[in-house]
XYZ file of C-alpha atoms in Angstrom:
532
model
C 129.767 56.460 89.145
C 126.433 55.585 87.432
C 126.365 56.098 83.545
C 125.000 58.968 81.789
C 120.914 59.058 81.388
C 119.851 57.734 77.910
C 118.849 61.310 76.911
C 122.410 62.644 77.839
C 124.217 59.991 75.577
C 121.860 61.412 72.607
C 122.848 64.941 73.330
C 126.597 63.214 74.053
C 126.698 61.766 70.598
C 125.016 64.518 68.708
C 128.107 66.888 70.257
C 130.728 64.183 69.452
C 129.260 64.402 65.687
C 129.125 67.599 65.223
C 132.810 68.860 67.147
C 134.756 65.759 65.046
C 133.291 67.494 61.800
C 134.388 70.891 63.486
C 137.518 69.398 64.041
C 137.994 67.662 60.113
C 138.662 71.844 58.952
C 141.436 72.753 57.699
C 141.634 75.572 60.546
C 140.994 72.999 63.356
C 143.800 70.499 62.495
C 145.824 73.892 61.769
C 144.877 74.890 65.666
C 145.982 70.977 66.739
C 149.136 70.567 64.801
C 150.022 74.166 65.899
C 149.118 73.670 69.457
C 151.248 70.102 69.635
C 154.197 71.735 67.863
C 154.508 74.460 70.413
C 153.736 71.816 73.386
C 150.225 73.647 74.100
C 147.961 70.722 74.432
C 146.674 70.035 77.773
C 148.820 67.332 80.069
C 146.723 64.529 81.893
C 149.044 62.726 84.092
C 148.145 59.010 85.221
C 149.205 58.076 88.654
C 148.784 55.662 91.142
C 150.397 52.640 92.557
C 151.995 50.013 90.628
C 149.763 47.329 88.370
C 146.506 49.337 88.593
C 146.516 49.807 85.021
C 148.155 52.844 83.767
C 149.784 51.662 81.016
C 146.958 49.732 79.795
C 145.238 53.328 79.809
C 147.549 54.817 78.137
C 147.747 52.565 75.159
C 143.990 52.617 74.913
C 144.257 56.830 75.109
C 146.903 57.123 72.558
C 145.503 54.115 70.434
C 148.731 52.164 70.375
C 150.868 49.676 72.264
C 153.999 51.951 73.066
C 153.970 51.469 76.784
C 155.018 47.677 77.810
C 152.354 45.908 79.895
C 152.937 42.732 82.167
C 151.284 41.689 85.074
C 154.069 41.890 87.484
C 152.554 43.024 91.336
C 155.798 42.922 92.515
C 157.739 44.632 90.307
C 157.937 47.791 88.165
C 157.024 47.717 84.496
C 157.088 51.297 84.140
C 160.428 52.899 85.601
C 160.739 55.995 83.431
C 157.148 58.520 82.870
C 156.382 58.599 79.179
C 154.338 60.927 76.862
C 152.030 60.655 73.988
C 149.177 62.665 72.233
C 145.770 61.062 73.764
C 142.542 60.772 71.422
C 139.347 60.392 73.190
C 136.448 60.793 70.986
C 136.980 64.726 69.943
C 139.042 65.672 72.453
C 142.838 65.282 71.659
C 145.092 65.688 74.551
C 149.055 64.992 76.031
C 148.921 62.331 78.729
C 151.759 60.977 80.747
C 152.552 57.395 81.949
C 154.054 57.582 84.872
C 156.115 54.651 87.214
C 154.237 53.681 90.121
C 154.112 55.534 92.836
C 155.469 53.987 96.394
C 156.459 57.721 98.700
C 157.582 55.448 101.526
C 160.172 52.937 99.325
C 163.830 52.416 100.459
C 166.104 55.311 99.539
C 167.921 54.740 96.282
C 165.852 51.946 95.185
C 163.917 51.976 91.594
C 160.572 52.645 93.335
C 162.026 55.738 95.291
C 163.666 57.143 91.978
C 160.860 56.560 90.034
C 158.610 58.532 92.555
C 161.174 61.492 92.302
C 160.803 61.427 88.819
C 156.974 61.836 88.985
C 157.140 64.136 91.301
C 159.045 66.572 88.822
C 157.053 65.409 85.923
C 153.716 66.744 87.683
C 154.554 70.063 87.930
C 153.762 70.873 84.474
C 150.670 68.727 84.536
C 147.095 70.151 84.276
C 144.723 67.054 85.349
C 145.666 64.405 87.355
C 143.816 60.567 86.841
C 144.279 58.409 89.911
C 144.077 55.055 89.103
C 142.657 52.578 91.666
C 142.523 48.853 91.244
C 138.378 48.465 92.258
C 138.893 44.952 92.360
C 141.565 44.348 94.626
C 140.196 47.755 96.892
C 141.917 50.221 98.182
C 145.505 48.939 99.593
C 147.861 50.432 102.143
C 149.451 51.529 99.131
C 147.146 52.986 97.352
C 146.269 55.437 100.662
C 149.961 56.276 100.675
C 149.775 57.554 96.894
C 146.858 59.166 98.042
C 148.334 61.090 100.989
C 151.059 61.841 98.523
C 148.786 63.400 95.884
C 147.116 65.471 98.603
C 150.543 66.749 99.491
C 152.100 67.515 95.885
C 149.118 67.473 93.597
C 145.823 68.557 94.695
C 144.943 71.936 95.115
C 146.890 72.741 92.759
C 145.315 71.039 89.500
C 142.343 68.910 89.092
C 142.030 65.478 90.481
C 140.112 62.247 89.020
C 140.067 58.964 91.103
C 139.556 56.203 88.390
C 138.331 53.340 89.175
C 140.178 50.782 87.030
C 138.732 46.809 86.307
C 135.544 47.214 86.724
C 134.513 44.829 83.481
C 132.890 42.234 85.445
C 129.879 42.570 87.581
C 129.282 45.695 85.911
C 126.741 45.968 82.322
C 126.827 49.614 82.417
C 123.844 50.258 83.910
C 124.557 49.031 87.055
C 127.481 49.059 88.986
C 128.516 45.414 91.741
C 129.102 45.695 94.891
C 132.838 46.244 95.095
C 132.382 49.632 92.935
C 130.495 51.009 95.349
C 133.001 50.028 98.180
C 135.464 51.752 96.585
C 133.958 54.941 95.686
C 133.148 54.851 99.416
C 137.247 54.343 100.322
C 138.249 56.984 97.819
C 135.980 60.152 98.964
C 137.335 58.965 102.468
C 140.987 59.802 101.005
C 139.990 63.082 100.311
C 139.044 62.797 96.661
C 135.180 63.358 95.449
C 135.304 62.675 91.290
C 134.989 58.905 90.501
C 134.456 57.521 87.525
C 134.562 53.809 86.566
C 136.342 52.183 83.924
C 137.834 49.280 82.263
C 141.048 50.323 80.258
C 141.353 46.848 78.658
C 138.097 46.630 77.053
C 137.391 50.586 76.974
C 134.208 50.506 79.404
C 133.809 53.354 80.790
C 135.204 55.724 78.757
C 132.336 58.399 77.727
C 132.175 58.827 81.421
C 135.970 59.521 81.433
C 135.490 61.909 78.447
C 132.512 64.113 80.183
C 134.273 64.655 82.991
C 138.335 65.761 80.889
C 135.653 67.403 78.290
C 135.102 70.770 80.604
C 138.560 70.562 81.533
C 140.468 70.338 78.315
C 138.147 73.054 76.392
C 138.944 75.326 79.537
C 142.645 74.768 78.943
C 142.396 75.213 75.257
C 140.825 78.290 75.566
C 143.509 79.609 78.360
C 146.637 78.525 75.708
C 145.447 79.910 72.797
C 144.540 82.906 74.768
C 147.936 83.503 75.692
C 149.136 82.489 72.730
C 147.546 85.637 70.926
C 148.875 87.933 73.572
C 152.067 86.525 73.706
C 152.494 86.529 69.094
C 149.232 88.482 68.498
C 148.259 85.266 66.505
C 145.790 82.759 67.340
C 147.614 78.919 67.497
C 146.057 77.792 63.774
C 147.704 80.783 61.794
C 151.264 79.952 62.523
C 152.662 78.579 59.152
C 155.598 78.284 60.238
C 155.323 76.443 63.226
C 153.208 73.743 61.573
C 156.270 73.550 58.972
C 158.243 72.975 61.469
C 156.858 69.996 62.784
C 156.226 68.204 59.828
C 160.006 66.691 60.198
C 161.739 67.006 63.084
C 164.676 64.573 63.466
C 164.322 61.453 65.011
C 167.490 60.411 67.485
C 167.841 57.173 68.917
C 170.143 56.340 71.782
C 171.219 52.585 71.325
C 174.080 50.347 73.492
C 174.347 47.308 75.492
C 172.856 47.604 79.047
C 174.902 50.035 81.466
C 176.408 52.140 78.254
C 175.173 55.544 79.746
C 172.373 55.836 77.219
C 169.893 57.745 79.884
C 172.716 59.591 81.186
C 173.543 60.972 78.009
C 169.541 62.016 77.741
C 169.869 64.041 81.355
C 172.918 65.579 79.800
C 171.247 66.684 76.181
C 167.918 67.568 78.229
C 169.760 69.302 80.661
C 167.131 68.000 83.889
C 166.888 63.877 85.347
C 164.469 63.064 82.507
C 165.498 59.095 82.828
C 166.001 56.836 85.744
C 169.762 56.426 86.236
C 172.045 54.071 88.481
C 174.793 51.582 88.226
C 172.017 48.766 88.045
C 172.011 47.416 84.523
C 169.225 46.793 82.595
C 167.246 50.185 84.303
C 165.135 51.383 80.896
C 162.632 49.273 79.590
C 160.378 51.520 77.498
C 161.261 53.301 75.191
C 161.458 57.311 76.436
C 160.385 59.975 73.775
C 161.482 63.492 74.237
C 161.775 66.607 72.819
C 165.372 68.425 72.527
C 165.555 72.342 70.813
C 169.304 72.316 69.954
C 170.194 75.305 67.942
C 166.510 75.861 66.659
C 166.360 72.467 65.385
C 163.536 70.166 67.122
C 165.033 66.943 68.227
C 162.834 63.852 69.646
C 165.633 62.322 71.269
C 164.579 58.671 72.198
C 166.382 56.390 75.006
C 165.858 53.036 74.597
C 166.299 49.366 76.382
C 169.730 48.077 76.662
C 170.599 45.568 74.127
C 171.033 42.054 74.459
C 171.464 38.535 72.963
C 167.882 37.296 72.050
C 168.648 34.260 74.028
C 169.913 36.056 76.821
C 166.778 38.376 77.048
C 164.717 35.453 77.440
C 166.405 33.723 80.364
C 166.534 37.414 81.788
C 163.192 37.739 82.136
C 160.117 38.269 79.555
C 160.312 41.645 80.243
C 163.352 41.905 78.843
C 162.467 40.466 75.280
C 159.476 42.891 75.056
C 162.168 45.857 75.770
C 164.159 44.068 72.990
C 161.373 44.435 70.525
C 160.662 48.147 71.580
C 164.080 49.433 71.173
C 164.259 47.359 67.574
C 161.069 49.482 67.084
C 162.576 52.836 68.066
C 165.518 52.346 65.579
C 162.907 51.489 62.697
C 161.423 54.619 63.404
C 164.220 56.750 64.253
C 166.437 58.728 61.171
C 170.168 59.181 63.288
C 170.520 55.864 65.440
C 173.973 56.738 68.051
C 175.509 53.614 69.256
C 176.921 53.884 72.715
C 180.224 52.258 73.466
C 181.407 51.870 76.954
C 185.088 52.643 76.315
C 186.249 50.947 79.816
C 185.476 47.357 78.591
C 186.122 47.919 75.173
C 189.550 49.431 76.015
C 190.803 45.655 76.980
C 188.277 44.215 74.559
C 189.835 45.736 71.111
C 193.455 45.446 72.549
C 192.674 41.608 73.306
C 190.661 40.703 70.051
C 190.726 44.182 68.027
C 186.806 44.102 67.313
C 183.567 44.733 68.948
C 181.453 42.702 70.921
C 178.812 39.998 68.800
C 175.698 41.982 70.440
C 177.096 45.505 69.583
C 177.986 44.214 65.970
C 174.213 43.016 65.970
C 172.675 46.374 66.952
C 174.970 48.120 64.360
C 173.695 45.808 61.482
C 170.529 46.703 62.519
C 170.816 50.402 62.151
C 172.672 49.827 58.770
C 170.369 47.371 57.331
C 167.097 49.729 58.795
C 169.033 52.418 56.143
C 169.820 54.736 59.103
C 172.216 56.955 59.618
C 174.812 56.290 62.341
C 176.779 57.733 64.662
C 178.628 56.118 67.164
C 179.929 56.835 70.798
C 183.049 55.870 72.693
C 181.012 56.247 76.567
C 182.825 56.520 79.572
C 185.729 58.078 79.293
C 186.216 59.743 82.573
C 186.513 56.536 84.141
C 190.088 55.977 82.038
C 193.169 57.643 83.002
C 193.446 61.090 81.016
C 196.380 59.800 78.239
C 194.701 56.362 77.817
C 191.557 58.335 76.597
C 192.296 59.181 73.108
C 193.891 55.523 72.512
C 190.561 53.811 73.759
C 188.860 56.191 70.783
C 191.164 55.143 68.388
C 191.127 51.609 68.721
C 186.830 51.703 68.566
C 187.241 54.109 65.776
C 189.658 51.755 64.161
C 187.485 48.553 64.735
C 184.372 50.529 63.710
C 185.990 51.328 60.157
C 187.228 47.729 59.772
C 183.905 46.350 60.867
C 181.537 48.466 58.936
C 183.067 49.734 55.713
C 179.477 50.154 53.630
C 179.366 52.802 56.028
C 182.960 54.424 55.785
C 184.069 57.318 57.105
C 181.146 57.740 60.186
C 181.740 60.282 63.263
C 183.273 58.277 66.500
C 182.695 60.740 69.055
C 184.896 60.694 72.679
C 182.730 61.927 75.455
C 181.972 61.508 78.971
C 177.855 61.294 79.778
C 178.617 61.893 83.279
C 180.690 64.697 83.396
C 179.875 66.419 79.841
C 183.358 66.351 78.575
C 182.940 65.662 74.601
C 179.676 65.825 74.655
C 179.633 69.350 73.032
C 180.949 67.660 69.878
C 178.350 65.116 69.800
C 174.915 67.248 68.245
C 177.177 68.366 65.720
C 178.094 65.052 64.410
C 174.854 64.258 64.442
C 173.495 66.960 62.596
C 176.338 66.437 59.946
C 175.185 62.690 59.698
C 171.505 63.708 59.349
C 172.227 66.219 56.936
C 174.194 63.762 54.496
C 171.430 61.240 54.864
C 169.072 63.433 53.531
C 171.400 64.174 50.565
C 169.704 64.487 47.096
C 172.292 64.599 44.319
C 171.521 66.612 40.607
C 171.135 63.574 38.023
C 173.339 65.715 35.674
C 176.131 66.313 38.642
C 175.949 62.199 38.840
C 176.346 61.414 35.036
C 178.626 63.998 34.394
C 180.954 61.724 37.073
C 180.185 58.571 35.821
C 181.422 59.696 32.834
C 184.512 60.897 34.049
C 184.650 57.736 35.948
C 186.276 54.789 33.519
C 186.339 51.883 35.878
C 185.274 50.871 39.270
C 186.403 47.341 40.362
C 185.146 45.810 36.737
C 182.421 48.231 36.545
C 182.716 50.857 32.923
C 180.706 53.884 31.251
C 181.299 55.571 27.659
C 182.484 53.676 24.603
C 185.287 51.239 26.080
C 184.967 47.456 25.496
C 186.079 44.414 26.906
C 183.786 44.361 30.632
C 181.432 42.669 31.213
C 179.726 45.450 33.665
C 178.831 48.717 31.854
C 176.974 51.098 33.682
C 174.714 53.339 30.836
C 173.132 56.417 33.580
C 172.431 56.748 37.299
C 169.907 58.664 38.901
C 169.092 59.216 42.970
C 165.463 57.829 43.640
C 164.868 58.107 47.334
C 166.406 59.580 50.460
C 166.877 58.159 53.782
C 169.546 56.683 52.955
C 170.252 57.744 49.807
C 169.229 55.022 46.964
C 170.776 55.257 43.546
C 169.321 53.772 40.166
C 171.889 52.054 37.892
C 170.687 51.110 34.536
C 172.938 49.015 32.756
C 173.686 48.704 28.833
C 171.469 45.996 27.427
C 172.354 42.303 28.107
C 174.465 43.342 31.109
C 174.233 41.833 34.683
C 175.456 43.870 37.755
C 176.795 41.883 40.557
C 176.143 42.258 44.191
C 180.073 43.321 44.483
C 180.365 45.592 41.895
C 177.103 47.689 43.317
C 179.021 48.060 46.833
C 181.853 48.871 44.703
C 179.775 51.766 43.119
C 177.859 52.798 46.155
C 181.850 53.357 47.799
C 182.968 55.996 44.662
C 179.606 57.847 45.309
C 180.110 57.715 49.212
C 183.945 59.170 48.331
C 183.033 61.442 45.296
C 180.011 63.379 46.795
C 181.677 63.504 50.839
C 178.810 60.922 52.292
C 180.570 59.397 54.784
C 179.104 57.992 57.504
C 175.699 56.836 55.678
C 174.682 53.733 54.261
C 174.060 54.163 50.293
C 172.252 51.936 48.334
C 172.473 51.278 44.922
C 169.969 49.200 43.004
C 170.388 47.554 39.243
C 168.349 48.786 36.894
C 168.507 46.451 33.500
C 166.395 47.345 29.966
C 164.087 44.238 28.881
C 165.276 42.032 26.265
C 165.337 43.410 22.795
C 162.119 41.582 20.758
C 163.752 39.935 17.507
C 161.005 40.170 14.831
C 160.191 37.182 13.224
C 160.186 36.509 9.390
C 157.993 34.465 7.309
């Protein structure tokens, strides 16, 4: 557990120098980007019980704050394993969050599903970190995730035991008492490889790197190998997968708690990639994965249920921070699909013929984010076969009342559960994704605006008498598309009569579906030369 000698950390640094310059070629970020877009990159899976700090690692590994971290010993934070690309120093690396691990919890419970799922997730894992709590010692618990690593991990990949909040007592130099205590109760569970560490304030973690160093150049070296004998290319000559990955669409999975959002992942992924149950409120991060459908790469991301700020706050705090992380998955996602549970909203659009406040909320948010959207009538096994297509009608009905700067957008029927429908839903979403990224010819759009004489007080060409005249139009941006307007000299374009244009170019050039935007665009005052 002691630190490196002081003539190691020279030779240490002197090899972190020269491999991150190795690594700043154009070949070597070829061999990364190549390597992460066929999912080559070596997996480091963090496990142990819960609240020993796995998270915390995680964040520090991928240098971010995607997984949610609260000190809760006795509760789950993490339900649902996550994934991210890990930096440490010059070694880049996947690494996987997982829920903590309790083998001997009630059946059906969270902490007995979320085992299950780390069980599955470690089979594809090649190092395993075992995080132990040095502080607290090792627990009852913490020998029962040890039994169960002996039983379904070790042997079969490598195994770490890292010993987690060390920070005080410890100047590294010299490691306190309780360090050495627990190095002694972890080689008693079978394990031999300790290193100590602080994931909060990052002590520890050239001692973490020297040991995943040998490990992860190994690994590299085994995946590109069979990389050339599997394309007869070596991983940083594939153009084409790197052009691949520079865009691959970004799906969000939105709804109020209990909407069948993970359910509908399982279903896309085909496998239990997401903790499932009649429980509301079971996802709190936000899960990232990746979905081939039809040769297009998908991340597909599941995300917290929605609810009223003020209700998220009496939940629990928990539940706000979830809030914040889905709001952060629809900022970064391109297609946001808003699941509708069609057995409430059955009675619900019958009774007051509009959605619910919180699922008119998350919609704004999509539309006002400039995403495309896609929405989901959820559920529908649970109705009686002819009341099915009337539930989809009356959402699809209330969706086009409630929402018309977005006209026209898919309202897919589908059951998570069974997969009925769901065959129709990729599609949609492809067709949404594809009209988002829509860049119209400028000729194609001023060659209509001149055909077009007036929209709702709005006038091109030589007519007179309105006050709105409209003298070209160009696309600037996509995602959404975002239209220029520049108006004849003197002339002021209301708020109303832009929605007004942005609906003729959503119904002239088939967008439906996507939120257009169109911006005024006004010359500067003509300068009236003065005379002496």
């Amino acid at each position: 557990v002691s630190p490196l000698a002081v003539g190691q950390r020279v030779e240490f640094t002197t090899r972190v120098v020269r491999r991150s310059f190795e690594w700043t070629s154009s070949r070597a970020m070829a061999s990364l980007r190549a390597a992460w877009a066929s999912h080559r990159l070596p997996l480091v899976a963090l496990v142990g019980r819960p609240n020993v700090g796995k998270s915390t690692l995680f964040n520090r590994l991928c240098k971010s704050r995607r997984a949610l971290v609260k000190d809760t010993p006795t509760d789950h934070v993490t339900r649902d394993f996550r994934e991210g690309t890990a930096s440490l120093y010059d070694l880049r690396f996947r690494v996987l969050d997982t829920a903590g691990l309790e083998p001997f919890a009630a059946h059906g419970s969270f902490q007995e599903r979320g085992t299950k799922l780390t069980q599955e997730a470690m089979r594809r894992c090649d190092v395993a970190l075992w995080l132990v709590d040095a502080k607290s010692g090792l627990t009852s618990s913490d020998e029962e995730s040890a039994h169960w690593i002996r039983k379904h991990v070790q042997g079969n990949i490598p195994v770490l035991a890292v010993l987690n909040k060390c920070d005080t007592g410890w100047d590294g130099m010299h490691s306190s008492d309780y360090v050495h205590t627990a190095v002694a109760d972890v080689a008693r569970c079978g394990v031999e490889e300790t290193v100590a560490i602080a994931a909060e304030s990052g002590q520890g973690m050239v001692d973490l790197y020297q040991y995943l160093r040998s490990h992860i150049d190994r690994l590299m070296e085994r995946n590109n190998h069979q990389d050339v004998e599997a394309t007869g290319q070596h991983a940083g000559t594939s153009e084409q997968e790197i052009d691949e990955e520079d865009g691959p669409m970004q799906l969000a999975i939105v709804g109020l708690p209990n909407a069948g959002k993970s359910t509908l992942v399982n279903r896309l992924l085909g496998e239990e990639r997401c903790m499932t149950g009649a429980e509301p409120g079971i996802t709190r991060d936000a899960v990232r994965a990746r979905f081939l459908y039809k040769d297009r790469k998908v991340w597909l991301l599941d995300t917290a249920g929605w609810m009223r700020k003020a209700k998220a706050m009496r939940t629990s705090d928990l539940s706000g921070l979830s809030m914040l992380e889905t709001r952060r998955s629809i900022r970064n996602a391109h297609v946001v699909a808003l699941l509708i549970d069609a057995t409430r909203e059955r009675d619900t659009f019958k009774r007051r013929g509009m959605m619910v406040r919180t699922e008119l909320s998350l919609a704004n948010v999509a539309i006002e984010e400039g995403k495309a959207l896609v929405v989901v009538a959820n559920k529908l096994d649970a109705l009686p076969v002819k009341a099915r297509k009337e539930a989809t009608e009356h959402i699809a009905s209330a969706v086009e009342r409630m929402f018309p700067q977005v006209a026209g957008l898919h309202v897919v029927g589908m059951s998570g559960k069974t997969g009925a429908g769901v065959s129709a839903f990729m599609p949609a979403v492809l067709e949404t994704y594809d009209k988002w990224n829509t860049r119209l010819n400028t000729s194609a759009l001023n060659k209509w605006l001149l055909k077009l004489s007036t929209v709702r007080g709005l006038s091109s060409g030589g007519g007179g008498g309105i006050e709105g005249r409209i003298k070209y139009i160009t696309q600037v941006s996509t995602r959404p598309p975002t239209f220029a307007a520049f108006a004849t000299r003197g002339t002021k374009l209301e708020e109303t009569q832009l929605r007004s244009l942005a609906s003729s170019i959503r119904a002239a050039f088939e967008l439906s579906g996507v939120p257009i935007r169109v911006l005024a665009r006004m010359p500067p005052a003509r300068k009236v030369a003065q005379t002496k």
